Coordinates of C-alpha atoms in Angstrom, one line a residue:
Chain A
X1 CA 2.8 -22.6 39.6
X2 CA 3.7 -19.4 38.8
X3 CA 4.3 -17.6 35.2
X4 CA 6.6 -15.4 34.1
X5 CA 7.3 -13.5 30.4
X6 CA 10.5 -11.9 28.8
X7 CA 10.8 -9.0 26.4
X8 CA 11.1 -10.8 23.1
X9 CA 7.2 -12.6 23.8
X10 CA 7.8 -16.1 25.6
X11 CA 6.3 -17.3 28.8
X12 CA 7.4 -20.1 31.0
X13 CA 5.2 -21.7 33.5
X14 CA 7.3 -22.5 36.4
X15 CA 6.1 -25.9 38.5
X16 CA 9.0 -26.7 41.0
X17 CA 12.6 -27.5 39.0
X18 CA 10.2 -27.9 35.8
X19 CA 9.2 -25.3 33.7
X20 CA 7.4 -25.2 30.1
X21 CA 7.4 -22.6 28.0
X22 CA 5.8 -21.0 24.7
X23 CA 5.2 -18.5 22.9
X24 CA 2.7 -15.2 24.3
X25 CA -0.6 -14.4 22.6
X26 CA 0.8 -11.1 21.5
X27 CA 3.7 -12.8 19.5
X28 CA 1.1 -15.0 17.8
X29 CA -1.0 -12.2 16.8
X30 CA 2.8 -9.9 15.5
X31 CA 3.4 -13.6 13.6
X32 CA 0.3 -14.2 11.6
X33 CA -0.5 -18.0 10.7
X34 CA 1.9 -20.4 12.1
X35 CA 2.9 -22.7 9.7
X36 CA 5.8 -24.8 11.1
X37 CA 7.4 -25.3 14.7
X38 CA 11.3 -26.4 14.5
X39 CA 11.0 -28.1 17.7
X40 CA 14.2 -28.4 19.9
X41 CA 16.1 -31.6 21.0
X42 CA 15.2 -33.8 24.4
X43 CA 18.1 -34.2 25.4
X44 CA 19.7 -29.9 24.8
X45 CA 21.1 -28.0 26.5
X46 CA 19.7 -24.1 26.3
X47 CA 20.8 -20.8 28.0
X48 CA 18.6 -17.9 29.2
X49 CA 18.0 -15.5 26.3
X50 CA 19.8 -17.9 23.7
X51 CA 18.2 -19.4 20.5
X52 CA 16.3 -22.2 21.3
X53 CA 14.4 -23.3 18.5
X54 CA 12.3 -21.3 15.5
X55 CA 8.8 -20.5 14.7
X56 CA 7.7 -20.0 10.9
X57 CA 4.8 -18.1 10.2
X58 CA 3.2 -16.9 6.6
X59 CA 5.5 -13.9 6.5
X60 CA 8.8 -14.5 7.9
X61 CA 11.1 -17.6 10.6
X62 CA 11.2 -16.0 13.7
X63 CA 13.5 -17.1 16.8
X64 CA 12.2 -18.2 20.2
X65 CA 14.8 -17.5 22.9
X66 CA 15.1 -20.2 26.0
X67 CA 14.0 -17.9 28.7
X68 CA 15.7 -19.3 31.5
X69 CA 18.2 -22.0 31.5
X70 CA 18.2 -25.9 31.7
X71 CA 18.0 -29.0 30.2
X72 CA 15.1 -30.2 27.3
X73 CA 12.9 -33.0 28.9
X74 CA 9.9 -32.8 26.6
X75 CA 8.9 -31.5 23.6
X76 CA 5.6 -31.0 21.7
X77 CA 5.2 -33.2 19.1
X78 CA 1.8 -32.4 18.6
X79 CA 3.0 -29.0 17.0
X80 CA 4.8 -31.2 14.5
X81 CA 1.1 -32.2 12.9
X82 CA -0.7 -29.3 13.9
X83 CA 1.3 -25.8 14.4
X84 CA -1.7 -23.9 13.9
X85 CA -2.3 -25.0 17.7
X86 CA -0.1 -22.4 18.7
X87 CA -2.7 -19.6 16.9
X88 CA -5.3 -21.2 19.0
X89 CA -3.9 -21.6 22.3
X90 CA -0.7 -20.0 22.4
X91 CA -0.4 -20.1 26.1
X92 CA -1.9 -23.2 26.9
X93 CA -2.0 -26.1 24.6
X94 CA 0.7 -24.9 22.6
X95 CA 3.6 -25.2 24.9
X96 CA 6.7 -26.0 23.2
X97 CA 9.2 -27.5 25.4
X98 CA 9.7 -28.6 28.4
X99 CA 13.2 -27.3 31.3
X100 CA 14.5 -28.9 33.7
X101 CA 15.4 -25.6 35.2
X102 CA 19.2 -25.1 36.4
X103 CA 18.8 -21.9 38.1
X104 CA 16.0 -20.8 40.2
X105 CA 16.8 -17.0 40.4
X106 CA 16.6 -16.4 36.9
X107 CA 13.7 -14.9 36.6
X108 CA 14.1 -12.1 38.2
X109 CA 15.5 -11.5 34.7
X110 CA 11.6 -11.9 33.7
X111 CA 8.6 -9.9 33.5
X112 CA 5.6 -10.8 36.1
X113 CA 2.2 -10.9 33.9
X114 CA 1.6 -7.6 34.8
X115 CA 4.5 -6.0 33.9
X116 CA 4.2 -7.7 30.7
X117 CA 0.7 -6.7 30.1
X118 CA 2.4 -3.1 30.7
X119 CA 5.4 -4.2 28.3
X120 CA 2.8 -4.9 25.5
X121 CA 1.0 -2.2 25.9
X122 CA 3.5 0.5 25.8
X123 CA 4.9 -1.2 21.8
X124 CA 2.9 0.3 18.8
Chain M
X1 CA 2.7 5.5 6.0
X2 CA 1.5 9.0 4.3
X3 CA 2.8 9.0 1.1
X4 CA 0.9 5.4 -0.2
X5 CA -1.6 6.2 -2.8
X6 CA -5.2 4.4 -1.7
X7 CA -7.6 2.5 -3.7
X8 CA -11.3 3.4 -3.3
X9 CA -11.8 0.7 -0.9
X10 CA -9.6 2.1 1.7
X11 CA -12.1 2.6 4.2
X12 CA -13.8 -0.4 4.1
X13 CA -10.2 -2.5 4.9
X14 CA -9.9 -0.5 7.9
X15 CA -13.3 -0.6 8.6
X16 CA -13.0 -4.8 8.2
X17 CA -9.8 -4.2 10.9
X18 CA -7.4 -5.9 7.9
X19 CA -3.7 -5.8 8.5
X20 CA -2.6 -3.2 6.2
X21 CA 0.6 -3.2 4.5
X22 CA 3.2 -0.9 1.6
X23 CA 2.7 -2.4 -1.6
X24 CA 4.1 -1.2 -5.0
X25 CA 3.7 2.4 -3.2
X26 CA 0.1 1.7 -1.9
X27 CA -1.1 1.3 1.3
X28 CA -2.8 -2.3 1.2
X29 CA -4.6 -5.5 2.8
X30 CA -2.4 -8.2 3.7
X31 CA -5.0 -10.0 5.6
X32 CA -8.3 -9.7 7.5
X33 CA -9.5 -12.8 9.6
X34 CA -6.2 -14.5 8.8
X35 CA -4.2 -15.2 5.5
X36 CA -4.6 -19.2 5.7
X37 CA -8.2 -19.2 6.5
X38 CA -8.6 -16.6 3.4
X39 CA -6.6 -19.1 1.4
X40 CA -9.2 -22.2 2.3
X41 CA -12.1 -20.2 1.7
X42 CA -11.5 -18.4 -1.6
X43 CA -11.0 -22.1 -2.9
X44 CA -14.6 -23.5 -1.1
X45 CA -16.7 -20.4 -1.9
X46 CA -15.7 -16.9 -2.5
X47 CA -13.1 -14.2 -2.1
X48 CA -12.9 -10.6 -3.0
X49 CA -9.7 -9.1 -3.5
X50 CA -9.3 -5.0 -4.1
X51 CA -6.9 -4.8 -6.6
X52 CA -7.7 -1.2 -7.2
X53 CA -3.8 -0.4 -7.4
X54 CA -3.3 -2.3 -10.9
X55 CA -3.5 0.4 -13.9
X56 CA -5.5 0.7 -16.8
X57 CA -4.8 2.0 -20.1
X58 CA -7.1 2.9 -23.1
X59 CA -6.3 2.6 -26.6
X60 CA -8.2 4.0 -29.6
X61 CA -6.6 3.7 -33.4
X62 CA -6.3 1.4 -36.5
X63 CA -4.0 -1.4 -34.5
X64 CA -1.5 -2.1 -38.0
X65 CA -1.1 2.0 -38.3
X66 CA -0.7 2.8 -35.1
X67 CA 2.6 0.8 -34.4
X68 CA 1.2 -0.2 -31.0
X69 CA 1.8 -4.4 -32.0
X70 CA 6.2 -3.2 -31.5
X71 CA 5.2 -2.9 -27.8
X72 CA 4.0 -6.4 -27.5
X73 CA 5.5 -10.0 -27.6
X74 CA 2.0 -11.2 -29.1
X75 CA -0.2 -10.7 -31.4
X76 CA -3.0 -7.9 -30.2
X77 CA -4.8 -8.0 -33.8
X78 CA -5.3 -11.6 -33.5
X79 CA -7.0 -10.9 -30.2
X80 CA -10.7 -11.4 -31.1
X81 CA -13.6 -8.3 -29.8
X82 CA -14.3 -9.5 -26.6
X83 CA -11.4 -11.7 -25.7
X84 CA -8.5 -10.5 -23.5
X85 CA -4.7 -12.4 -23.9
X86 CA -1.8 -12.2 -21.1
X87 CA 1.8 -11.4 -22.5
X88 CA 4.6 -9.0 -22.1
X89 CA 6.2 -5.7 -22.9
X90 CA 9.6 -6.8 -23.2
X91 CA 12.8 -4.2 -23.2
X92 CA 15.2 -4.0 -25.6
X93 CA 17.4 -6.7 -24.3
X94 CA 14.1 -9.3 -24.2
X95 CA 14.1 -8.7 -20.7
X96 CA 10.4 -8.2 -19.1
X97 CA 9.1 -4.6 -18.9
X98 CA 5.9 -6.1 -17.2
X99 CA 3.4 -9.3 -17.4
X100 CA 0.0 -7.7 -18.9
X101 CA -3.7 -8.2 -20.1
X102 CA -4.8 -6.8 -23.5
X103 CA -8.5 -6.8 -23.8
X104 CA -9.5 -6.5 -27.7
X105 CA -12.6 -4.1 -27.0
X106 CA -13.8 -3.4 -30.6
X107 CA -11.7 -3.2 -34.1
X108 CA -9.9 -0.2 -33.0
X109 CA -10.2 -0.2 -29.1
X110 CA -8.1 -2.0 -26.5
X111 CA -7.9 -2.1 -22.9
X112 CA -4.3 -2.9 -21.0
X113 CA -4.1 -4.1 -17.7
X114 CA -0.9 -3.6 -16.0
X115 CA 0.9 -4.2 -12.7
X116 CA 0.8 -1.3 -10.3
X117 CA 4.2 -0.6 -10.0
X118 CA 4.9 0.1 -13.5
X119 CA 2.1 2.1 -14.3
X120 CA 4.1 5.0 -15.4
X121 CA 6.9 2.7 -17.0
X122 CA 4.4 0.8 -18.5
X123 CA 2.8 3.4 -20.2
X124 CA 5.9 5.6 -21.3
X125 CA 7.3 2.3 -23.0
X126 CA 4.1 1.7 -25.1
X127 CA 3.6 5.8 -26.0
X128 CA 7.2 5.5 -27.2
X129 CA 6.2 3.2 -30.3
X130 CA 2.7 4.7 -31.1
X131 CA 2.5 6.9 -34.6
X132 CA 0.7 9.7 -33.7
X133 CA -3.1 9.6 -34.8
X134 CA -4.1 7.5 -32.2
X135 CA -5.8 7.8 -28.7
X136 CA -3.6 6.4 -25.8
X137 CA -5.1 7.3 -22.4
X138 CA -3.9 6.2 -18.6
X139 CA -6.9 5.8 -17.2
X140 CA -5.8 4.0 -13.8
X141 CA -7.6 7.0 -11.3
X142 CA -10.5 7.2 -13.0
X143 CA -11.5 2.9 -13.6
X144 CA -10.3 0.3 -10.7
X145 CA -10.9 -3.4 -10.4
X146 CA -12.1 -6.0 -8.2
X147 CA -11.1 -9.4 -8.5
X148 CA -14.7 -12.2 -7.2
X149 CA -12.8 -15.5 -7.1
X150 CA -14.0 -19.1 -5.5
X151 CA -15.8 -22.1 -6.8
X152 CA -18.9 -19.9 -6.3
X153 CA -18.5 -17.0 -7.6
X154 CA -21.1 -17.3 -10.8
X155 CA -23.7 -18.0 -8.4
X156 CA -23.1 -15.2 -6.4
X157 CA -22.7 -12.8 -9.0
X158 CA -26.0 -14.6 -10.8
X159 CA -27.9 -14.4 -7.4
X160 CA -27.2 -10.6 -6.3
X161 CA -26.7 -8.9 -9.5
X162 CA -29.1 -11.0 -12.0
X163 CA -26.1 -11.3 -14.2
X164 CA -25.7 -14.6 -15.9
X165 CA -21.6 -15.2 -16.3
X166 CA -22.7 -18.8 -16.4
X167 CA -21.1 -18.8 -20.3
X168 CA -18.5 -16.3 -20.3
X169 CA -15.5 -18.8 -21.3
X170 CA -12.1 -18.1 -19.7
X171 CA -10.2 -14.9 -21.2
X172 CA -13.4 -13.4 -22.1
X173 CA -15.3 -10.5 -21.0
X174 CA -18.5 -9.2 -21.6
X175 CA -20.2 -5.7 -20.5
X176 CA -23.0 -5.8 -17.9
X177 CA -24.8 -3.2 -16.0
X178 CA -24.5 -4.1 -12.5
X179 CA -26.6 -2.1 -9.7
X180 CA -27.6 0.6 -12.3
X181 CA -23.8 0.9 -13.4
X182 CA -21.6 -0.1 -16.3
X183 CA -19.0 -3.1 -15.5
X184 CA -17.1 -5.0 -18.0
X185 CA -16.9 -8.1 -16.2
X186 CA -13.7 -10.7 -17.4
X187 CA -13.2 -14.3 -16.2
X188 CA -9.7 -14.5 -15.4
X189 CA -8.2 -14.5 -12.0
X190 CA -5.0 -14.7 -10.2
X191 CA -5.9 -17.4 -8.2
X192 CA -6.8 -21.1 -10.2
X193 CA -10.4 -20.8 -9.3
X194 CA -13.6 -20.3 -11.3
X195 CA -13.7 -16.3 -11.0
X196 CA -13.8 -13.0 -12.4
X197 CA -12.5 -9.0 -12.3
X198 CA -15.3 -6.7 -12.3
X199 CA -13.9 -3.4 -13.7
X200 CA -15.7 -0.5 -13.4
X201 CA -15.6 3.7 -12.5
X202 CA -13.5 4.2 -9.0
X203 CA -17.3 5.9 -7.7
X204 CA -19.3 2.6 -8.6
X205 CA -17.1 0.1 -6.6
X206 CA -18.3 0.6 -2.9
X207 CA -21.5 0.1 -3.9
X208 CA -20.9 -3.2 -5.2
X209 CA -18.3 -4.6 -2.8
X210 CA -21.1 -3.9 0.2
X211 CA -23.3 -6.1 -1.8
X212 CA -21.2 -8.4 -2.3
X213 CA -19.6 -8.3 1.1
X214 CA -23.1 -8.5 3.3
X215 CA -23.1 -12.2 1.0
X216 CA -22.4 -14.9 3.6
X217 CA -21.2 -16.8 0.6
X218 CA -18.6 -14.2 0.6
X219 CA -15.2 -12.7 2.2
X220 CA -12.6 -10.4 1.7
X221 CA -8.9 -11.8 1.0
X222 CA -5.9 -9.5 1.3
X223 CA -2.2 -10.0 -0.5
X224 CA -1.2 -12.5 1.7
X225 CA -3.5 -14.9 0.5
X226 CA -3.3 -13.6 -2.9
X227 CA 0.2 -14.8 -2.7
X228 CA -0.1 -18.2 -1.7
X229 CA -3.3 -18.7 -4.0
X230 CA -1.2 -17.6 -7.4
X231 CA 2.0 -19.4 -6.2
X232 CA -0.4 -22.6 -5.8
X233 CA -1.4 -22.3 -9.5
X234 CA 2.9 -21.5 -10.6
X235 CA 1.7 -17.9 -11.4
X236 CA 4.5 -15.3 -11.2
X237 CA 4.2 -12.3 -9.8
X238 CA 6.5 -9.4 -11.7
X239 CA 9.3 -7.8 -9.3
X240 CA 10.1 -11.6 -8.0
X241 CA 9.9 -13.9 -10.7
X242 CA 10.0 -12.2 -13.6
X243 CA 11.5 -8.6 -13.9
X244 CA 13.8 -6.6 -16.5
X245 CA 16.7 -8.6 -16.1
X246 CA 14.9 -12.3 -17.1
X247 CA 13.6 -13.2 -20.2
X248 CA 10.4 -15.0 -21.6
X249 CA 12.9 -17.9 -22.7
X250 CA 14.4 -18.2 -19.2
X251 CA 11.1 -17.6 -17.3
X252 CA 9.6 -20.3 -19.0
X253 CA 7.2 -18.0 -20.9
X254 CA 8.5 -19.5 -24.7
X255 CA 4.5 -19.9 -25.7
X256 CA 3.4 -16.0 -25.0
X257 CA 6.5 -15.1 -27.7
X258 CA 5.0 -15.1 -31.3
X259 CA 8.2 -14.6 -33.7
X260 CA 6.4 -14.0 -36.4
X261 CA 5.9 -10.9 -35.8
X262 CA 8.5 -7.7 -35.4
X263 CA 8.2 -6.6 -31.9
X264 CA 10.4 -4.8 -29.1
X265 CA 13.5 -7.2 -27.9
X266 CA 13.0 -9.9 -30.8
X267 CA 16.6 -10.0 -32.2
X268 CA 17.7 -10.5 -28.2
X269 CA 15.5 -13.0 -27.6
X270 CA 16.2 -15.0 -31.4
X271 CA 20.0 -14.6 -30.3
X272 CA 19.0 -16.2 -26.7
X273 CA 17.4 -18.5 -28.3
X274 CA 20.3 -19.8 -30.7
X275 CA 22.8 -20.0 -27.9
X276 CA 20.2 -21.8 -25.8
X277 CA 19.4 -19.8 -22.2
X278 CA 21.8 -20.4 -19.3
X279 CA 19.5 -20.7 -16.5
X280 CA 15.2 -21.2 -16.5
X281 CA 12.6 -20.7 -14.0
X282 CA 11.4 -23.7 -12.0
X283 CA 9.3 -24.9 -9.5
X284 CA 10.1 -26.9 -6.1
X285 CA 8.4 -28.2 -3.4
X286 CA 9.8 -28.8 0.0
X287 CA 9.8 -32.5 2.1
X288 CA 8.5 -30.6 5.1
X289 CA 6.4 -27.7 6.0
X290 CA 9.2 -25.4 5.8
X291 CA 8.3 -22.8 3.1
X292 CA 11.4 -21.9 0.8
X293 CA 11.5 -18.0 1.0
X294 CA 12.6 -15.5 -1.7
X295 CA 16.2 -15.3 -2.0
X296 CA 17.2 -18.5 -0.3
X297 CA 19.9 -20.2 -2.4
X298 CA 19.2 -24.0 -4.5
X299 CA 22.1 -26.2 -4.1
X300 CA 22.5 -29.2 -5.8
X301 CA 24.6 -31.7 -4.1
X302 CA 26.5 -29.0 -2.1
X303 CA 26.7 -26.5 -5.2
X304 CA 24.6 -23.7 -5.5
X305 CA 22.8 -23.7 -9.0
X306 CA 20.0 -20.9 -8.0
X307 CA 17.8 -19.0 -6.0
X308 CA 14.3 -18.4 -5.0
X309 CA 12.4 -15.6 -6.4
X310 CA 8.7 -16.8 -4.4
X311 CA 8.2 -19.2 -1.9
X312 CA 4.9 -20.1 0.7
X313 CA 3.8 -22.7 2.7
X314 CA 0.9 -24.3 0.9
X315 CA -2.1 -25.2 3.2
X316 CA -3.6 -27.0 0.5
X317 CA -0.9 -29.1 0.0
X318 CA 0.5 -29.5 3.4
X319 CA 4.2 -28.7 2.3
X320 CA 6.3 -25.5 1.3
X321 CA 6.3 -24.7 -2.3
X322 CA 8.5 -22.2 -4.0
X323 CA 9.9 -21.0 -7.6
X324 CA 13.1 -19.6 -8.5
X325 CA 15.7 -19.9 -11.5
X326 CA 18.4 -22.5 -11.9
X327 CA 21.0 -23.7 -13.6
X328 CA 19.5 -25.4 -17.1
X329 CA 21.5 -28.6 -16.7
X330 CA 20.0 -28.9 -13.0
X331 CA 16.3 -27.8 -14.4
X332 CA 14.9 -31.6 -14.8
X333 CA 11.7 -31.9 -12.4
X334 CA 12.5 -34.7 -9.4
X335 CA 16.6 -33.4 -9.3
X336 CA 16.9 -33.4 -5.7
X337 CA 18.0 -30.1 -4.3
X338 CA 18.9 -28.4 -0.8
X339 CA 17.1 -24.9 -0.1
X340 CA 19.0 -22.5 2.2
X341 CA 20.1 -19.0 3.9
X342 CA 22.4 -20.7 5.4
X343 CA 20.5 -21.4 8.7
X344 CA 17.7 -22.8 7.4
X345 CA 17.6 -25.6 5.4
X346 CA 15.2 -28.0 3.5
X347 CA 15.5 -30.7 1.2
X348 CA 13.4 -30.3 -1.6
X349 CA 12.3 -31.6 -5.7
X350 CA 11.9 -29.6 -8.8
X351 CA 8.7 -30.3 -9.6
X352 CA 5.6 -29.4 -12.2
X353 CA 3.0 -27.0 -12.3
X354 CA 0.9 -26.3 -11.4
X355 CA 1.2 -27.7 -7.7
X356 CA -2.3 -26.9 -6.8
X357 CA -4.2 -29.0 -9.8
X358 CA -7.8 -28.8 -8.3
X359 CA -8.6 -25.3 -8.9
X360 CA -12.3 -24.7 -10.6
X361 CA -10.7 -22.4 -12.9
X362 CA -11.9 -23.8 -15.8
X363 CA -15.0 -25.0 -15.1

């Protein structure tokens, strides 16, 4: 498995030609609460960098952005009941969809944990 | 970030690690451990909120003389010693100056509590009807205020100061020496619970709020809970739902406006009230978790008959809640209505306040 991140604060977990992906730890903590995850459709189609779904917090709806290509194979209904899962485990248990991925070389286009960590640590 | 004024307890938000934030031209707590968690807990046990920034005025003068009652929409001789009563300064089209606490102190005293960011407005409009004769003082830099709300905060207050609040009835104060110092100490609140604003000098606060603080009873809430505690309870909070442009009679406010008396914006509101109001201030809920946010439009069956002035997602309800000004003929609590900025959209219900009906305010 191996993880990637891209500028605007999503990770992806890539397994093979599956990938899931959330929201990072430092997004959560720019967000505040989490109060409601629009999830996306099984079923949609998304594009690298697009919209995929939104994210409201106490202050403000925020945009995740698909960060690599595919098709929607599963979504996270638990973050229907409980979006305050994605406070506590952003990176883990709080995954929000599922990609069949179309496009292994797309994430050159993405950071490498490191470079993220570096990314993150150079913003105010 | 350099030109926000700070309130005395500056040092101790930063010291807590709170998010701070502008507000009305001060630098502020939004949150500290988290605004939801600050919400919960100020309705199981206690919260303290700094609301140094709010101003302060002193009055001293025979109350009929001094033509101070022209400022106010109420009656302040009526107020009893000892009792405080909310209302407005209203402009001279009946449109809301600011939403305000007068505290009857003694026969000729009075205390005024006002929003901070219309201090200076604030006071200016009331100077402008006083007779001269009288005493009329900003005191804002010299007194500030910190609000103890939660279902225990006469326990805690009993329990680490000796002061029994225990009988202090809602909308009164009483003046207690706390740690030494003098502290008129009111129950009233922003946020539905059981609580009270300790008002003191700006030097005696820290001293207190460590007290307090060290209390594992205890914790500090910032504006972001604020928020969602007062919108919980259908208070509005001036500069969103109420503001120089709405009136009493369209806010919803009717029972704060005594005619009987001459006061500052009367013949507007008596003509308002003739012609009947155009639009009034209501509350909503959403069917999902998705909080209505200021400025989103209210349509009603694809027309739009509003917008939202405040809107939050309620943990204690489990749904967004929100209030905003229609359209009188759409006004009717249950009318279904659609909430959008034109990407995001939820159905939702006028509905009555308060949303949050368990608050220990009361008690």
């Amino acid at each position: 498995m191996s993880v990637f991140y891209s500028k605007d604060h999503e990770w992806v977990a890539l397994e093979g030609s599956k990938a899931k992906i959330g929201i990072s730890d430092y997004a959560v903590h720019q967000l505040g609460d989490i109060t409601y995850v629009e999830l996306p459709e099984v079923g949609a189609k998304v594009k690298q960098f697009e919209v995929m779904c939104t994210i409201e917090s106490v202050k403000a709806v925020s945009d995740v952005f698909a960060p690599v290509s595919g098709k929607i194979v599963a979504v996270n209904d638990e973050l229907n009941n409980r979006p305050e899962l994605v406070n506590e485990s952003p990176e883990q248990k709080a995954w929000i969809a599922e990609i069949e991925i179309s496009s292994a070389d797309e994430t050159k286009n993405l950071m490498t944990p490191e470079d993220y960590k570096k990314h993150v640590g150079g913003l105010s | 970030m350099s030109n926000l004024r700070r309130t005395p307890l500056f040092d101790e938000h930063v010291r807590l690690n709170a998010k701070m934030a502008p507000f009305s031209g001060w630098e502020m707590p939004i949150q500290y451990s988290g605004i939801i968690e600050e919400t919960e807990f100020c309705r199981k046990s206690v919260c303290l909120f700094d609301t140094g920034h709010m101003g302060e005025f002193y009055f001293k003068g025979d109350i009929a003389g001094s033509g101070i009652e022209r400022a106010f929409c109420f009656s302040i001789e009526a107020i009893p010693a000892g009792r405080c009563k909310y209302g407005f300064i209203l402009n001279d089209n009946g449109g809301i100056v600011d939403d305000l606490i007068v505290y009857r102190l003694s026969g000729d005293e009075l205390m005024i509590v006002v929003n901070a960011g219309t201090i200076e407005n604030d006071f200016d409009t009331i100077r402008s009807v006083l007779k001269p004769g009288c005493t009329f003082e900003n005191r804002s830099g010299l007194m500030t205020k910190l609000d103890v709300q939660g279902p225990k905060s006469a326990e805690v207050i009993k329990d680490l100061f000796g002061v029994d609040v225990s009988g202090l009835k809602y909308f009164r104060f009483q003046n207690e020496t706390i740690l030494g110092m003098n502290v008129a100490v009111s129950r009233t609140g922003y946020t539905g619970e059981l609580g009270f604003e300790l008002y003191t000098a700006s030097e005696n606060i820290k001293k207190i709020w460590d007290v307090l603080i060290a209390d594992p009873r205890v914790k500090p809430a910032g504006l972001g809970a604020r928020d969602i505690l007062r919108l919980e309870m259908g208070y509005p909070l001036y500069g969103s739902d109420i503001d120089e442009q709405t009136t009493p009679l369209e806010a919803d406010f009717a029972a704060f406006v005594d005619f009987r008396k001459d006061f500052r914006g009367k013949d507007a509101l008596l003509a308002q009230q003739k012609k009947g109001v155009d639009r009034v201030r209501v509350a909503f809920r959403s069917d999902s978790r998705r909080s209505p946010r200021s400025h989103y439009e209210i349509q009603a069956v694809d027309d739009p008959i509003g917008c939202v002035t405040s809107g939050a997602y309620s943990p204690h309800l489990g749904y967004g809640i929100g209030m905003g000004y229609v359209n009188i003929d759409y006004s009717e609590c249950g009318t279904h209505i659609i909430i959008t900025n034109g990407s995001v959209s939820m159905n939702g219900e006028i509905s009555p306040l308060p949303f949050y009906d368990k608050g220990t305010v009361r008690k």
